[in-house]
Short mmCIF file of C-alpha atoms in Angstrom, two decimals:
data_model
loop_
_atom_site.label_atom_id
_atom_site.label_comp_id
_atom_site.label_asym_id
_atom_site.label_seq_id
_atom_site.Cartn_x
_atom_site.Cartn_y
_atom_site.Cartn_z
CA UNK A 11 14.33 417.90 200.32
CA UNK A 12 12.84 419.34 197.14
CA UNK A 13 13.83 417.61 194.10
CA UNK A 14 16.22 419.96 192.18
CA UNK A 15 16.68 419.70 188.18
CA UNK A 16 19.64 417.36 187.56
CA UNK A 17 21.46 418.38 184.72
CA UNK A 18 24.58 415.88 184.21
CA UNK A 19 27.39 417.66 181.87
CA UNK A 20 25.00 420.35 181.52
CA UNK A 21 22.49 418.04 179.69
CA UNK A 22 20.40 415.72 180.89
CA UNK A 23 17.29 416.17 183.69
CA UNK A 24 14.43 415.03 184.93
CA UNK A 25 12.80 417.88 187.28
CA UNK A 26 9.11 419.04 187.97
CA UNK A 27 7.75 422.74 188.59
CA UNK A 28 8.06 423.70 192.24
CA UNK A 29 4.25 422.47 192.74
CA UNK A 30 4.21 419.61 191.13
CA UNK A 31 7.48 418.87 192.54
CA UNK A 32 6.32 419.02 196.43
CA UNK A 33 3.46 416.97 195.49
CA UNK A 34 6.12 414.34 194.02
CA UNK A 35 7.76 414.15 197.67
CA UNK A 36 5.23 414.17 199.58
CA UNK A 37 3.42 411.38 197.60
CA UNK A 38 6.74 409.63 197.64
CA UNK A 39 7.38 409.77 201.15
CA UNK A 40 4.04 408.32 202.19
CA UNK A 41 4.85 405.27 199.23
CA UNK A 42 8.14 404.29 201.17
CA UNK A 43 6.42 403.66 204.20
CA UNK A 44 3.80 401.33 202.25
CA UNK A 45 6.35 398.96 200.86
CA UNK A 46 9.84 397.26 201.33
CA UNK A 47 10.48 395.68 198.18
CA UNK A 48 13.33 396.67 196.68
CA UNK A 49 12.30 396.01 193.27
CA UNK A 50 9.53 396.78 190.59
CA UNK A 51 8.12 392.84 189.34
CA UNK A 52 6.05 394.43 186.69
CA UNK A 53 5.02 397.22 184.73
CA UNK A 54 1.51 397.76 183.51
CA UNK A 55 1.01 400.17 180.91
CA UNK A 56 -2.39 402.34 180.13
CA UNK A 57 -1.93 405.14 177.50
CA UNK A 58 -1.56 406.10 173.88
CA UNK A 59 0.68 406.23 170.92
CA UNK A 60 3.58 407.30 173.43
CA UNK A 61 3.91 404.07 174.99
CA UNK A 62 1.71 401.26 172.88
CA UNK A 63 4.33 398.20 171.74
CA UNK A 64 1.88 396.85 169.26
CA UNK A 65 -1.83 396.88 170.67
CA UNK A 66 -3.03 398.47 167.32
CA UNK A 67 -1.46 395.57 165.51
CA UNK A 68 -4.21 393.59 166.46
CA UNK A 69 -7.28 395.69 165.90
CA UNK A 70 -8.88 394.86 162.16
CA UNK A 71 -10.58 398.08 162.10
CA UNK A 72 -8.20 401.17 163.03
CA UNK A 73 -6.32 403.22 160.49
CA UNK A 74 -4.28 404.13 163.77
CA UNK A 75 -0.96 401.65 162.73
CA UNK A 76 2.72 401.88 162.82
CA UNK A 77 3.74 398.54 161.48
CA UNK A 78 5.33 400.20 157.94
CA UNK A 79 8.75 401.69 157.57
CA UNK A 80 9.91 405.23 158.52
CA UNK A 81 8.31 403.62 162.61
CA UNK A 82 11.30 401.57 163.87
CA UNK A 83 14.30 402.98 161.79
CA UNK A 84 16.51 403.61 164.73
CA UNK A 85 14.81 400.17 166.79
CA UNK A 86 17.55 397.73 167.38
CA UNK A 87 15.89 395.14 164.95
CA UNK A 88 15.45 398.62 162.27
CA UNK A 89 12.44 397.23 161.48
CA UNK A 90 8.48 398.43 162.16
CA UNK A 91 7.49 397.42 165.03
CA UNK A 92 3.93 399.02 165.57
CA UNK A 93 5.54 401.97 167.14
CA UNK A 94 5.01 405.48 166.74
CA UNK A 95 8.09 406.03 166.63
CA UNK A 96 11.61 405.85 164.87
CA UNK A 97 12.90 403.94 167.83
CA UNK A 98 12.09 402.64 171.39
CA UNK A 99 9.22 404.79 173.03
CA UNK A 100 8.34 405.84 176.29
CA UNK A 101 7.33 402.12 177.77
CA UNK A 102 10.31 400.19 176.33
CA UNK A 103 12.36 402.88 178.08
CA UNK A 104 10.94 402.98 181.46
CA UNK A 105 10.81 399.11 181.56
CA UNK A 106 14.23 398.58 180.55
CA UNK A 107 15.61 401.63 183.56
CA UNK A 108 13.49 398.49 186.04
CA UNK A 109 15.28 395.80 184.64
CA UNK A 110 12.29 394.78 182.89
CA UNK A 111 11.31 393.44 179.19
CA UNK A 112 9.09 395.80 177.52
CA UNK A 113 5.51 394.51 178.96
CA UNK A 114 3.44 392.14 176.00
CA UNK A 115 0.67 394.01 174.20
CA UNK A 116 -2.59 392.81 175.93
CA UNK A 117 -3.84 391.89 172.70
CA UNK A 118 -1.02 389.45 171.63
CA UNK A 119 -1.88 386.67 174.16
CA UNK A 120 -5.30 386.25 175.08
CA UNK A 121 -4.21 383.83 177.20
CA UNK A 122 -1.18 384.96 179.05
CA UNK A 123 -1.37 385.73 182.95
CA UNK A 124 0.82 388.86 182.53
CA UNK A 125 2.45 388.25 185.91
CA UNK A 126 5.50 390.64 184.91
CA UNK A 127 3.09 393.01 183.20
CA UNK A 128 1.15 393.66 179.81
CA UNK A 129 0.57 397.07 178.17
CA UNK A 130 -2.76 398.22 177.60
CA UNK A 131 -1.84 401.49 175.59
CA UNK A 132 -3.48 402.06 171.83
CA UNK A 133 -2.02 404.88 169.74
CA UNK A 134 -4.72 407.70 169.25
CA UNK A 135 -6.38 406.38 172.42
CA UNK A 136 -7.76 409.16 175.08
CA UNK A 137 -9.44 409.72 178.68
CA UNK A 138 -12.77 409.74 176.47
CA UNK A 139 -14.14 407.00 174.45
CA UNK A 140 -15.04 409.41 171.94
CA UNK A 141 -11.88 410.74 171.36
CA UNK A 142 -11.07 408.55 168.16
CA UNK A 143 -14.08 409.46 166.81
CA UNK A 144 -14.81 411.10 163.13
CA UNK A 145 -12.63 408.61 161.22
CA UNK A 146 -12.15 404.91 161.17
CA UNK A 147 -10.18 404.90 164.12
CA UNK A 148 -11.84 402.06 166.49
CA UNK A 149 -8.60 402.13 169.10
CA UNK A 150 -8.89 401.33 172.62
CA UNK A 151 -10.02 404.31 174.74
CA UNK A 152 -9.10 404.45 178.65
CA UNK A 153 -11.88 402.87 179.95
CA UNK A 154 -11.53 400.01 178.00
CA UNK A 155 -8.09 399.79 178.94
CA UNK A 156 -9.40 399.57 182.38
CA UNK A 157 -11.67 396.71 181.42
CA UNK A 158 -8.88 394.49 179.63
CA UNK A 159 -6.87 395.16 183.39
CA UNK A 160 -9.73 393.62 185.20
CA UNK A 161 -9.45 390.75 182.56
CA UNK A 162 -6.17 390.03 183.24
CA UNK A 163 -6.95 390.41 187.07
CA UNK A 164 -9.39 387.59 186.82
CA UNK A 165 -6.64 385.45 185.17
CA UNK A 166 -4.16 386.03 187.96
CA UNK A 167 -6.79 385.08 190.54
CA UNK A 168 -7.14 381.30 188.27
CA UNK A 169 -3.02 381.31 188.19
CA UNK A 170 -2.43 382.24 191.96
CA UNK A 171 -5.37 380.22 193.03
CA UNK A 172 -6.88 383.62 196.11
CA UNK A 173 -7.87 386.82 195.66
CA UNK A 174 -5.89 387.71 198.13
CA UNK A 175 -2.48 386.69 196.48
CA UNK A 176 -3.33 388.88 193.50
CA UNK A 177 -3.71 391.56 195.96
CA UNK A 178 -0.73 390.65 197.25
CA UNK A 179 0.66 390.72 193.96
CA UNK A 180 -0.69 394.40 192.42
CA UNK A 181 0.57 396.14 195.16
CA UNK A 182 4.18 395.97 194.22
CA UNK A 183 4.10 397.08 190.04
CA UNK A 184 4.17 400.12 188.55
CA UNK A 185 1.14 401.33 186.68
CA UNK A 186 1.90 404.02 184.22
CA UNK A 187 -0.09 406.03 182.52
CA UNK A 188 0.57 408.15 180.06
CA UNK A 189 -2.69 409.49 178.02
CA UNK A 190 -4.68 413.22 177.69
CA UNK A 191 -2.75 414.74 174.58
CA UNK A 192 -5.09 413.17 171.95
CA UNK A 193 -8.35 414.43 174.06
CA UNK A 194 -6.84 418.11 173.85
CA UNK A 195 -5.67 417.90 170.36
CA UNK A 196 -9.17 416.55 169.05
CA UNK A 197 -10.59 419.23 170.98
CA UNK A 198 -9.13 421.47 169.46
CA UNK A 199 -9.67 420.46 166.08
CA UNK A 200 -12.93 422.58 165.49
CA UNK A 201 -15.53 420.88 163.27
CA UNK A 202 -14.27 417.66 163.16
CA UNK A 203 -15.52 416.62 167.06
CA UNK A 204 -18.57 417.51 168.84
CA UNK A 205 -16.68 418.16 172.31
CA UNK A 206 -15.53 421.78 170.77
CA UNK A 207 -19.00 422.73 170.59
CA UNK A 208 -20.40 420.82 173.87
CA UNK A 209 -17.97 422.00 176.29
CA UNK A 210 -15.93 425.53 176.48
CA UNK A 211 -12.45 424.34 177.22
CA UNK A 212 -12.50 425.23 181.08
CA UNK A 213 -15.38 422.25 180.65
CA UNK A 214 -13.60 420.06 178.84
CA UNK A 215 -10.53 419.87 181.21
CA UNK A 216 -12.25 419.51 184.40
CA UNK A 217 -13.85 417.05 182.38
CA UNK A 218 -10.79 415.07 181.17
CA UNK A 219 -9.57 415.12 184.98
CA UNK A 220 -12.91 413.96 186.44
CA UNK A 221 -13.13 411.37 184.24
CA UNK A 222 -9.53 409.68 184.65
CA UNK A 223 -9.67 410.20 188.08
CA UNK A 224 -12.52 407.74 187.96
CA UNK A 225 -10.41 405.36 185.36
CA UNK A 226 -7.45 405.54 188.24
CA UNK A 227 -9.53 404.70 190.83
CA UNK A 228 -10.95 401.77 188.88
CA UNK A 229 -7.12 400.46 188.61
CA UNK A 230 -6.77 401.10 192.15
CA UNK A 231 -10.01 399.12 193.11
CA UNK A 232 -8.80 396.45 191.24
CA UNK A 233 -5.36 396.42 193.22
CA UNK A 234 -3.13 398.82 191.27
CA UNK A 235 -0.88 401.08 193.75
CA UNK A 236 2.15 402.46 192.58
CA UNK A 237 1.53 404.82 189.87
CA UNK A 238 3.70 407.04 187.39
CA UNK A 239 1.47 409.50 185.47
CA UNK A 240 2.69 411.80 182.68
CA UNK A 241 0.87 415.15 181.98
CA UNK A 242 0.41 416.28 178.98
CA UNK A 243 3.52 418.18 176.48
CA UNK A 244 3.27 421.77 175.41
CA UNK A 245 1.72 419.93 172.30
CA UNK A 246 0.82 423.45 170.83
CA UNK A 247 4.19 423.59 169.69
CA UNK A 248 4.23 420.09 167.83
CA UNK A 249 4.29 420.63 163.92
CA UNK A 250 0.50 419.41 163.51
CA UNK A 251 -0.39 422.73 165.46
CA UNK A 252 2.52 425.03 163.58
CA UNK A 253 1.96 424.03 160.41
CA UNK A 254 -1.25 426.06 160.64
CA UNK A 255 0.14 429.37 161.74
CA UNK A 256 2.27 430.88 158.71
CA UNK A 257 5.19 431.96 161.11
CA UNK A 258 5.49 428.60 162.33
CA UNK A 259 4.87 429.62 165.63
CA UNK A 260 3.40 427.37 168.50
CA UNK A 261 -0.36 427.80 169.35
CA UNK A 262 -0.52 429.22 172.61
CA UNK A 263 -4.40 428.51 173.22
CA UNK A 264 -3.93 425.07 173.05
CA UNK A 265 -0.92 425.47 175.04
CA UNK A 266 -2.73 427.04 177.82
CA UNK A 267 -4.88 424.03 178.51
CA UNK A 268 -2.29 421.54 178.46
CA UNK A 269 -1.25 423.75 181.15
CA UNK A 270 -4.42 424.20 182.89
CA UNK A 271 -5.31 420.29 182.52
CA UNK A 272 -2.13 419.48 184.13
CA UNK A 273 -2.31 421.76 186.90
CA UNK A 274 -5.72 420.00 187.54
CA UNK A 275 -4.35 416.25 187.29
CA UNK A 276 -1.52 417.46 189.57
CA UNK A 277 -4.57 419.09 192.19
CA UNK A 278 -6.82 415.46 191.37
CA UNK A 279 -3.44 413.14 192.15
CA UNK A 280 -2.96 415.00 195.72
CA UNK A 281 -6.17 414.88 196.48
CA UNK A 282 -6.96 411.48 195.51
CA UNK A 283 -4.14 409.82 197.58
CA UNK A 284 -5.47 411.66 200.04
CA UNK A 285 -8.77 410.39 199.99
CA UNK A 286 -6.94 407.28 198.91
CA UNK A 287 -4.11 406.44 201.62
CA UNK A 288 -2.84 403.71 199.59
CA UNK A 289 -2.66 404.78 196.27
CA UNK A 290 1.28 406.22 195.42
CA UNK A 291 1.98 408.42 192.70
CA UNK A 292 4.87 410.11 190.93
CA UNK A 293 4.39 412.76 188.15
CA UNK A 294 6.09 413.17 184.98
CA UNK A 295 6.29 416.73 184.31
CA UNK A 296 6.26 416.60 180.84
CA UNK A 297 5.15 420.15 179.92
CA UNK A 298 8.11 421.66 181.59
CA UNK A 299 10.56 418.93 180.99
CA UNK A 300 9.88 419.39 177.03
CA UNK A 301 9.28 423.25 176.62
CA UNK A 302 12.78 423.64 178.11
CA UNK A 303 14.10 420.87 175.18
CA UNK A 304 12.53 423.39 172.70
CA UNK A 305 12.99 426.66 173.87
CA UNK A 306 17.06 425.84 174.84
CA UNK A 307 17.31 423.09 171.93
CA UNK A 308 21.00 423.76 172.05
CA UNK A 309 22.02 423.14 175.72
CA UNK A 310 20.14 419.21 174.76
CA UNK A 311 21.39 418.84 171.28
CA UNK A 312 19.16 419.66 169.17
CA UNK A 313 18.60 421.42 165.74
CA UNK A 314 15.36 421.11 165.02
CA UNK A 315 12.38 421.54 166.95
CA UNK A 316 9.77 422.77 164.64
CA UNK A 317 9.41 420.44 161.96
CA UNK A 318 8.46 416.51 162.22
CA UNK A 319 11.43 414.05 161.04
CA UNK A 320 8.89 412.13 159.11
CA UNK A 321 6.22 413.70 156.96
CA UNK A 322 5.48 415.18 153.71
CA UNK A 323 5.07 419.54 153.12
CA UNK A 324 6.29 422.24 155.15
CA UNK A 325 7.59 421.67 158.17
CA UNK A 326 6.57 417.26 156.91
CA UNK A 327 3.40 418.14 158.88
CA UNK A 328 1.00 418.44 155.62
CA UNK A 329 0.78 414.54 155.93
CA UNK A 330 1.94 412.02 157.57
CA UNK A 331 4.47 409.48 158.15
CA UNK A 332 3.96 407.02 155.25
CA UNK A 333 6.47 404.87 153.23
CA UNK A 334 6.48 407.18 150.52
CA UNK A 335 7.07 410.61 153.13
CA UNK A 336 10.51 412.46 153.65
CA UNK A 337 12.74 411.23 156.60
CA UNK A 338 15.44 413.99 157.88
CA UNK A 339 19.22 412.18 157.90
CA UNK A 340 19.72 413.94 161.40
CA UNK A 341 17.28 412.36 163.77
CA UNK A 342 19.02 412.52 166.96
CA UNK A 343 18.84 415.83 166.53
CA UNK A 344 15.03 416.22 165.19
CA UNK A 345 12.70 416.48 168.18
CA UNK A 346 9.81 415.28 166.68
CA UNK A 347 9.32 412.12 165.24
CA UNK A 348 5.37 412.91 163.24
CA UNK A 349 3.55 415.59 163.45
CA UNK A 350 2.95 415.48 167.24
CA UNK A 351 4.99 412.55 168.30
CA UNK A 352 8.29 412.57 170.01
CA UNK A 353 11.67 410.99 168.90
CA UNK A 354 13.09 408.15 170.41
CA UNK A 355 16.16 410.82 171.97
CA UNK A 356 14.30 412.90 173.57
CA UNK A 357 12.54 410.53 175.58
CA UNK A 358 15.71 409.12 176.62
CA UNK A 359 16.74 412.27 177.54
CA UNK A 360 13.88 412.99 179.65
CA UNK A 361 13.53 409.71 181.62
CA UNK A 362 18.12 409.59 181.98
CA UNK A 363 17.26 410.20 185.65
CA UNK A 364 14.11 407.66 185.50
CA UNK A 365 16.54 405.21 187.56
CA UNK A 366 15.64 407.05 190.69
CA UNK A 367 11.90 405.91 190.65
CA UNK A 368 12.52 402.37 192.30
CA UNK A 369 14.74 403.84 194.61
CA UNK A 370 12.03 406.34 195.87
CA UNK A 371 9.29 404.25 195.20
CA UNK A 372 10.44 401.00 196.91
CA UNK A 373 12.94 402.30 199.61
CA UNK A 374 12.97 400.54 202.84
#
């Protein structure tokens, strides 16, 4: 039963590569025999800009904010929202295909008991805790992200009164994680981070996967199970990475080891559940899912795949998305939002055949 792109009216899919993809059944199959609910009761969310609902809102000391206008023109309130993006992003949409309300922003409510979820995500956040550094950044890296879960752990053990009833409780969410693109694209970023001079990049990825496999299994140990984990985008093709070549052109190296780290993460997930028996996984291809929006724009449609919607100087990826920078009229049709972050409709597009996850996940 390999999972076979869906493409509804020639449009719409969600598929993997043909590795990735008998990974994806074979974890799935194993999940279905762990679990009869029928339903996801929360969603916890671990990441960066791609799925944080307002985290950075909170810090005093990061730059690393979306809470001014052109973020949120397309958001049902069309209004900021402290989202990198022009409308819902990758967390609001996956909740809402569960049934769910978007997960609060750990930092909102140090209080709350999060028993239908919280997001831990921080735009500019990566698998390293030195990944936001060179500039006043000060988001929240994975680790910590790990640390504020355990936080909220100890809460749910005060609100359900055992250990064993937030046990009990963990094993039926979904953890996502989405994070990795800002470790490769600070990498890469020569002079500005001491990685690209520590590590080669063949370092640096095995790395990035050694150390989240250690962040996963920290979620795990803590009583996460279910897991959906994105790899990284062909983010060499994002403007931020075009605007330096003078054909516009993607950059192929840093290409390669998005590539190369996500063939790792997909080797680390397999092996981990098996090492694991318990921990359940599905992955998001997102390097193949996205390279297909922008090398066949048309068959998805799109116009423009090249140039951010919101920026200022060729291809708006000189600077970035302020009030005062240029917003393209046709953003439906404009595949990236800033200079490396997605619209709203291509996510949407991507995740149309998300509704299959509970199904898989949580089948009798």
């Amino acid at each position: 039963h390999k999972l076979k792109p869906q493409r509804p009216e020639g449009r719409l899919y969600i598929a993997s590569l043909d590795y990735s993809c008998s990974l994806f059944i074979f974890a799935m199959r194993l999940c279905a025999n762990i679990s009869r609910a029928q339903t996801v009761p929360a969603l916890y969310v671990f990441g960066d800009s791609l799925v944080d609902v307002e985290n950075n809102n909170y810090l005093p000391l990061t730059i690393v904010k979306a809470n001014f206008p052109h973020n949120g023109i397309d958001f049902p309130s069309e209004e900021a929202t402290e989202r990198f993006s022009n409308g819902k992003n990758a967390a609001d949409i996956i909740a809402g295909k569960l049934g769910l309300p978007t997960p609060l922003p750990y930092l909102s409510q140090t209080d709350n008991v999060f028993l239908k979820g919280a997001s831990f995500a921080s735009g500019g956040a990566g698998v390293f805790n030195t990944t936001d550094e060179g500039l006043i950044k000060h988001t929240i890296p994975m680790a910590h992200q790990v640390e504020h879960f355990s936080t909220v752990c100890q809460r749910l053990e005060n609100e359900l009164r055992s250990r064993a009833a937030v046990q009990k409780h963990l094993a039926k969410p979904l953890f996502l994680l989405v994070i990795g693109s800002n470790d490769i694209i600070n990498h890469f970023k020569l002079g500005l981070y001491a990685s690209s001079e520590d590590y080669t990049p063949q370092q640096y990825v095995t790395l990035m996967v050694s150390t989240l496999k250690q962040q996963l299994k920290g979620i795990y140990d803590i009583g996460g199970r279910k897991f959906l984990v994105f790899g990284i985008a062909p983010i060499g093709c994002a403007p931020r990475f075009r605007f330096e070549d003078v054909s516009n052109e993607c950059n192929e190296q840093v290409n390669y080891w998005a590539k190369k780290y996500n063939e790792k993460l997909t080797q680390m997930l397999a092996l981990l559940h098996l090492e694991v028996n318990e921990f359940c996984y599905l992955y998001f291809d997102a390097y193949g899912i996205f390279l297909d929006f922008i090398q066949r724009p048309e068959s998805y449609g799109f116009i423009e795949t090249k140039a951010a919607c919101c920026g200022l100087g060729r291809l708006r990826a000189k600077l970035p998305c302020t009030p005062l920078a240029l917003v393209c009229s046709n953003r439906n049709a404009t595949f990236f939002g800033m200079c490396t972050i997605l619209q709203r409709q291509p996510l949407s597009y991507s995740l149309k055949s998300f509704s299959v996850v509970p199904k898989i996940m949580y089948s009798p």
